[in-house]
């Protein structure tokens, strides 16, 4: 039996990756290590958390001794590392949490893998899941390629860039069998409603203002989360050691156009008069250091490993909105407690 540690699998993307691996590979033992921060939610896992090949471990990747002992105990064959602080706005308010989780946490995992594998790397793999935001901001033309120079602008993207560099350094220095992917913006079920899509779905549901940063002209390249999980599966199993793969859906939207689509679909599904939700759009102060445009060229992944997105955006956004409307209890649970305080602090003076 292969033992695979997935970090951060109580979060948005990690839960979809863990579900895929638990169901598709019954002969793997899947361990989910998660600290259960505000973004980690065991409810995301409830359809498979009793599976015989799945185990949850509560713990913090920042705690180096804990991580080393965990690796010594379980002798993992593979690591898929997703645990991170992931929200740009929070990184602007509190960078140090991002430095600790994203940089120190990653190095703790690298050290533990290096220690237990002791240079015997046959059948071993350390997969680091990263973001396209490390490449910085594009102008109106062009794409991010795997060899685009790093140019991060937010504390979040700088901390992810730093972790990517350290993962590569452990490959180049110690021969650690690493692989990295950099993915564009994800949307889909189970995303914490601080990110654009679920935040706006939730606000529309409650007839609350939709805070559009700046003029809403920033461009993001959106990928359905289940397609990201499928890409991670393909790269984990078939990607050559030491390589990087960009993942994206060739699906660029300005924020304002995307928001208008969400408003239209929500009006239809809630039986509201056409144009009702758009009236909630409120332009607010721009995010500091706001990257203008992200766009991924994923042809390396498509050509070398045969991955491609499984669905078009229209279908994906419909499925996504249906999921949030059918899982209002999930939304209500994650927006109780500290969420109101977060919202007040983040949007109160915008
Ligand atoms: P998320 O915030 O939804 O989930 C992060 C998970 O990590 C949570 O379950 C949280 O409890 C856990 N975690 C945080 N700090 C931890 C710590 N110190 N120890 C253990 N667990 C900890 O994030 P997400 O959107 O699912 O992103 C997952 C990964 O994918 C991140 O590394 C992120 O940088 C990357 N990524 C995200 C996107 C996106 O659009 N969301 C795009 C590309 C890459
Ligand atoms: P977000 O979902 O935070 O992802 P990222 O910053 O990692 O791309 O934001 C997506 C885009 O939406 C980004 O350009 C910022 C913008 N945005 C708003 O206009 N209003 C909001 O309330 C949020 C959260 C984001």
Short mmCIF file of N, CA and C and ligand atoms in Angstrom, two decimals, residues 7-15 32-41 44 57-63 67 81-87 97 100-102 105 128-133 156 160 163 181-187 190-192 194-195 222-223 225 228 232 247, ligand 1:
data_model
loop_
_atom_site.label_atom_id
_atom_site.label_comp_id
_atom_site.label_asym_id
_atom_site.label_seq_id
_atom_site.Cartn_x
_atom_site.Cartn_y
_atom_site.Cartn_z
N UNK A 7 -1.61 17.53 2.39
CA UNK A 7 -1.75 18.59 3.40
C UNK A 7 -2.85 19.56 2.95
N UNK A 8 -3.59 20.08 3.92
CA UNK A 8 -4.62 21.08 3.61
C UNK A 8 -5.84 20.49 2.91
N UNK A 9 -6.12 19.21 3.14
CA UNK A 9 -7.23 18.57 2.42
C UNK A 9 -8.60 18.83 3.07
N UNK A 10 -8.64 19.62 4.15
CA UNK A 10 -9.94 20.06 4.65
C UNK A 10 -10.35 21.38 3.99
N UNK A 11 -9.47 21.93 3.17
CA UNK A 11 -9.77 23.19 2.49
C UNK A 11 -10.45 22.96 1.15
N UNK A 12 -10.52 24.00 0.38
CA UNK A 12 -11.28 23.98 -0.89
C UNK A 12 -10.69 22.97 -1.89
N UNK A 13 -9.51 23.24 -2.42
CA UNK A 13 -8.96 22.37 -3.47
C UNK A 13 -8.56 21.01 -2.89
N UNK A 14 -7.94 21.06 -1.71
CA UNK A 14 -7.45 19.82 -1.09
C UNK A 14 -8.56 18.80 -0.90
N UNK A 15 -9.76 19.26 -0.54
CA UNK A 15 -10.86 18.29 -0.31
C UNK A 15 -11.23 17.59 -1.62
N UNK A 32 -4.80 12.94 5.52
CA UNK A 32 -5.08 14.37 5.37
C UNK A 32 -4.58 15.10 6.61
N UNK A 33 -3.50 15.87 6.44
CA UNK A 33 -2.99 16.67 7.56
C UNK A 33 -3.50 18.09 7.42
N UNK A 34 -4.24 18.55 8.40
CA UNK A 34 -4.82 19.90 8.30
C UNK A 34 -4.93 20.50 9.70
N UNK A 35 -4.65 21.79 9.79
CA UNK A 35 -4.75 22.51 11.06
C UNK A 35 -6.18 22.93 11.37
N UNK A 36 -7.05 22.85 10.39
CA UNK A 36 -8.43 23.35 10.51
C UNK A 36 -8.43 24.82 10.91
N UNK A 37 -7.81 25.65 10.09
CA UNK A 37 -7.93 27.10 10.25
C UNK A 37 -9.37 27.48 9.86
N UNK A 38 -9.65 28.76 9.81
CA UNK A 38 -10.99 29.20 9.39
C UNK A 38 -11.37 28.59 8.03
N UNK A 39 -10.37 28.28 7.19
CA UNK A 39 -10.64 27.79 5.83
C UNK A 39 -10.77 26.27 5.78
N UNK A 40 -10.38 25.59 6.83
CA UNK A 40 -10.46 24.13 6.85
C UNK A 40 -11.78 23.69 7.45
N UNK A 41 -12.42 22.71 6.82
CA UNK A 41 -13.78 22.37 7.23
C UNK A 41 -13.99 20.88 7.01
N UNK A 44 -16.38 19.33 4.45
CA UNK A 44 -16.03 19.15 3.03
C UNK A 44 -15.73 17.70 2.69
N UNK A 57 -5.58 13.75 10.12
CA UNK A 57 -4.63 14.08 11.20
C UNK A 57 -4.72 15.58 11.45
N UNK A 58 -5.04 15.96 12.68
CA UNK A 58 -5.08 17.38 13.03
C UNK A 58 -3.67 17.84 13.36
N UNK A 59 -3.18 18.86 12.69
CA UNK A 59 -1.82 19.32 13.01
C UNK A 59 -1.40 20.50 12.17
N UNK A 60 -0.30 21.13 12.63
CA UNK A 60 0.17 22.38 12.05
C UNK A 60 1.51 22.15 11.34
N UNK A 61 1.60 22.47 10.06
CA UNK A 61 2.86 22.27 9.34
C UNK A 61 3.97 23.20 9.83
N UNK A 62 3.59 24.23 10.59
CA UNK A 62 4.61 25.15 11.12
C UNK A 62 5.38 24.52 12.28
N UNK A 63 4.82 23.49 12.88
CA UNK A 63 5.45 22.82 14.02
C UNK A 63 6.42 21.74 13.49
N UNK A 67 5.95 17.65 12.68
CA UNK A 67 6.00 17.16 11.29
C UNK A 67 7.06 16.06 11.15
N UNK A 81 1.25 18.67 -1.36
CA UNK A 81 1.24 19.76 -0.37
C UNK A 81 0.37 20.93 -0.85
N UNK A 82 -0.79 21.04 -0.19
CA UNK A 82 -1.70 22.16 -0.51
C UNK A 82 -1.90 23.11 0.66
N UNK A 83 -1.57 22.68 1.88
CA UNK A 83 -1.86 23.52 3.05
C UNK A 83 -1.19 24.87 2.90
N UNK A 84 -1.95 25.91 3.09
CA UNK A 84 -1.40 27.27 2.95
C UNK A 84 -2.43 28.27 3.45
N UNK A 85 -1.95 29.43 3.79
CA UNK A 85 -2.84 30.59 3.87
C UNK A 85 -3.01 31.05 2.43
N UNK A 86 -4.26 31.28 1.99
CA UNK A 86 -4.49 31.39 0.55
C UNK A 86 -5.18 32.67 0.07
N UNK A 87 -5.54 33.57 0.99
CA UNK A 87 -6.33 34.72 0.53
C UNK A 87 -5.51 36.02 0.50
N UNK A 97 1.47 35.54 9.08
CA UNK A 97 0.84 34.21 9.05
C UNK A 97 1.15 33.49 7.74
N UNK A 100 4.78 32.20 7.81
CA UNK A 100 4.92 31.00 8.64
C UNK A 100 4.32 29.77 7.95
N UNK A 101 3.07 29.87 7.56
CA UNK A 101 2.41 28.68 6.98
C UNK A 101 3.02 28.31 5.63
N UNK A 102 3.19 29.31 4.77
CA UNK A 102 3.53 28.99 3.37
C UNK A 102 5.02 28.74 3.17
N UNK A 105 6.27 26.38 6.90
CA UNK A 105 5.54 25.10 6.83
C UNK A 105 6.05 24.22 5.70
N UNK A 128 4.37 19.87 -4.87
CA UNK A 128 4.05 21.18 -4.28
C UNK A 128 3.01 21.89 -5.17
N UNK A 129 1.87 22.22 -4.57
CA UNK A 129 0.79 22.85 -5.33
C UNK A 129 0.90 24.37 -5.18
N UNK A 130 1.09 25.05 -6.30
CA UNK A 130 1.27 26.50 -6.23
C UNK A 130 0.33 27.24 -7.19
N UNK A 131 0.59 28.51 -7.31
CA UNK A 131 -0.36 29.41 -7.97
C UNK A 131 0.30 30.17 -9.12
N UNK A 132 -0.50 30.62 -10.07
CA UNK A 132 0.03 31.46 -11.15
C UNK A 132 0.40 32.86 -10.66
N UNK A 133 -0.04 33.20 -9.43
CA UNK A 133 0.20 34.56 -8.94
C UNK A 133 1.69 34.83 -8.70
N UNK A 156 0.90 37.25 -0.14
CA UNK A 156 0.51 35.87 -0.47
C UNK A 156 1.36 35.32 -1.60
N UNK A 160 4.21 32.28 -1.64
CA UNK A 160 4.13 31.09 -2.49
C UNK A 160 5.37 31.01 -3.40
N UNK A 163 8.17 29.66 -1.41
CA UNK A 163 8.07 28.21 -1.17
C UNK A 163 8.42 27.44 -2.44
N UNK A 181 3.22 22.45 -9.55
CA UNK A 181 2.28 23.00 -10.54
C UNK A 181 1.83 24.38 -10.08
N UNK A 182 1.59 25.23 -11.07
CA UNK A 182 1.12 26.60 -10.82
C UNK A 182 -0.21 26.76 -11.54
N UNK A 183 -1.26 26.93 -10.75
CA UNK A 183 -2.61 26.93 -11.33
C UNK A 183 -3.25 28.32 -11.26
N UNK A 184 -4.16 28.54 -12.17
CA UNK A 184 -4.92 29.80 -12.20
C UNK A 184 -6.04 29.77 -11.14
N UNK A 185 -6.85 30.82 -11.11
CA UNK A 185 -7.94 30.92 -10.11
C UNK A 185 -8.92 29.76 -10.24
N UNK A 186 -9.23 29.14 -9.12
CA UNK A 186 -10.21 28.04 -9.10
C UNK A 186 -11.57 28.55 -8.65
N UNK A 187 -12.62 27.91 -9.16
CA UNK A 187 -13.96 28.15 -8.64
C UNK A 187 -14.65 26.79 -8.56
N UNK A 190 -17.45 24.20 -2.28
CA UNK A 190 -16.62 24.15 -1.06
C UNK A 190 -15.58 25.26 -0.92
N UNK A 191 -15.68 26.33 -1.71
CA UNK A 191 -14.70 27.42 -1.55
C UNK A 191 -15.19 28.38 -0.48
N UNK A 192 -14.29 28.77 0.40
CA UNK A 192 -14.67 29.65 1.50
C UNK A 192 -15.13 31.01 0.94
N UNK A 194 -14.82 34.04 1.03
CA UNK A 194 -14.00 35.25 1.08
C UNK A 194 -13.49 35.52 -0.33
N UNK A 195 -13.41 34.47 -1.15
CA UNK A 195 -12.95 34.58 -2.54
C UNK A 195 -14.14 35.06 -3.38
N UNK A 222 -10.17 31.47 -15.06
CA UNK A 222 -10.89 30.64 -14.07
C UNK A 222 -10.94 29.17 -14.48
N UNK A 223 -10.64 28.30 -13.53
CA UNK A 223 -10.66 26.85 -13.76
C UNK A 223 -11.56 26.17 -12.72
N UNK A 225 -12.68 23.62 -10.09
CA UNK A 225 -11.78 22.97 -9.12
C UNK A 225 -11.59 21.48 -9.40
N UNK A 228 -8.86 21.04 -11.75
CA UNK A 228 -7.56 21.19 -11.09
C UNK A 228 -7.17 19.89 -10.39
N UNK A 232 -3.87 17.54 -11.01
CA UNK A 232 -2.93 17.14 -9.94
C UNK A 232 -2.72 15.62 -9.98
N UNK A 247 -1.21 25.07 -14.93
CA UNK A 247 -2.57 24.53 -15.09
C UNK A 247 -3.54 25.71 -15.24
P1 LIG B 1 -7.92 27.05 1.38
O1 LIG B 1 -7.59 28.30 2.12
O2 LIG B 1 -9.33 26.76 1.00
O3 LIG B 1 -7.44 25.79 2.21
C1 LIG B 1 -6.19 25.75 2.85
C2 LIG B 1 -6.19 24.57 3.83
O4 LIG B 1 -4.89 24.54 4.46
C3 LIG B 1 -7.23 24.71 4.95
O5 LIG B 1 -7.88 23.48 5.14
C4 LIG B 1 -6.39 25.08 6.17
O6 LIG B 1 -6.97 24.62 7.39
C5 LIG B 1 -5.07 24.39 5.87
N1 LIG B 1 -3.94 25.04 6.55
C6 LIG B 1 -3.63 26.36 6.53
N2 LIG B 1 -2.54 26.57 7.29
C7 LIG B 1 -2.15 25.35 7.77
C8 LIG B 1 -1.10 24.92 8.62
N3 LIG B 1 -0.23 25.80 9.16
N4 LIG B 1 -0.97 23.61 8.91
C9 LIG B 1 -1.86 22.71 8.38
N5 LIG B 1 -2.90 23.07 7.59
C10 LIG B 1 -3.04 24.38 7.30
O7 LIG B 1 -6.97 27.05 0.12
P2 LIG B 1 -7.23 26.51 -1.37
O8 LIG B 1 -7.86 27.56 -2.16
O9 LIG B 1 -7.83 25.16 -1.30
O10 LIG B 1 -5.71 26.39 -1.88
C11 LIG B 1 -4.96 25.19 -1.67
C12 LIG B 1 -3.59 25.37 -2.27
O11 LIG B 1 -3.71 25.62 -3.67
C13 LIG B 1 -2.79 26.54 -1.68
O12 LIG B 1 -1.45 26.14 -1.56
C14 LIG B 1 -2.95 27.64 -2.72
O13 LIG B 1 -1.83 28.49 -2.72
C15 LIG B 1 -3.03 26.82 -4.00
N6 LIG B 1 -3.79 27.46 -5.11
C16 LIG B 1 -5.05 27.95 -4.90
C17 LIG B 1 -5.77 28.50 -5.96
C18 LIG B 1 -7.17 29.02 -5.77
O14 LIG B 1 -7.74 29.60 -6.71
N7 LIG B 1 -7.82 28.84 -4.64
C19 LIG B 1 -5.19 28.57 -7.23
C20 LIG B 1 -3.89 28.05 -7.41
C21 LIG B 1 -3.21 27.48 -6.33
#
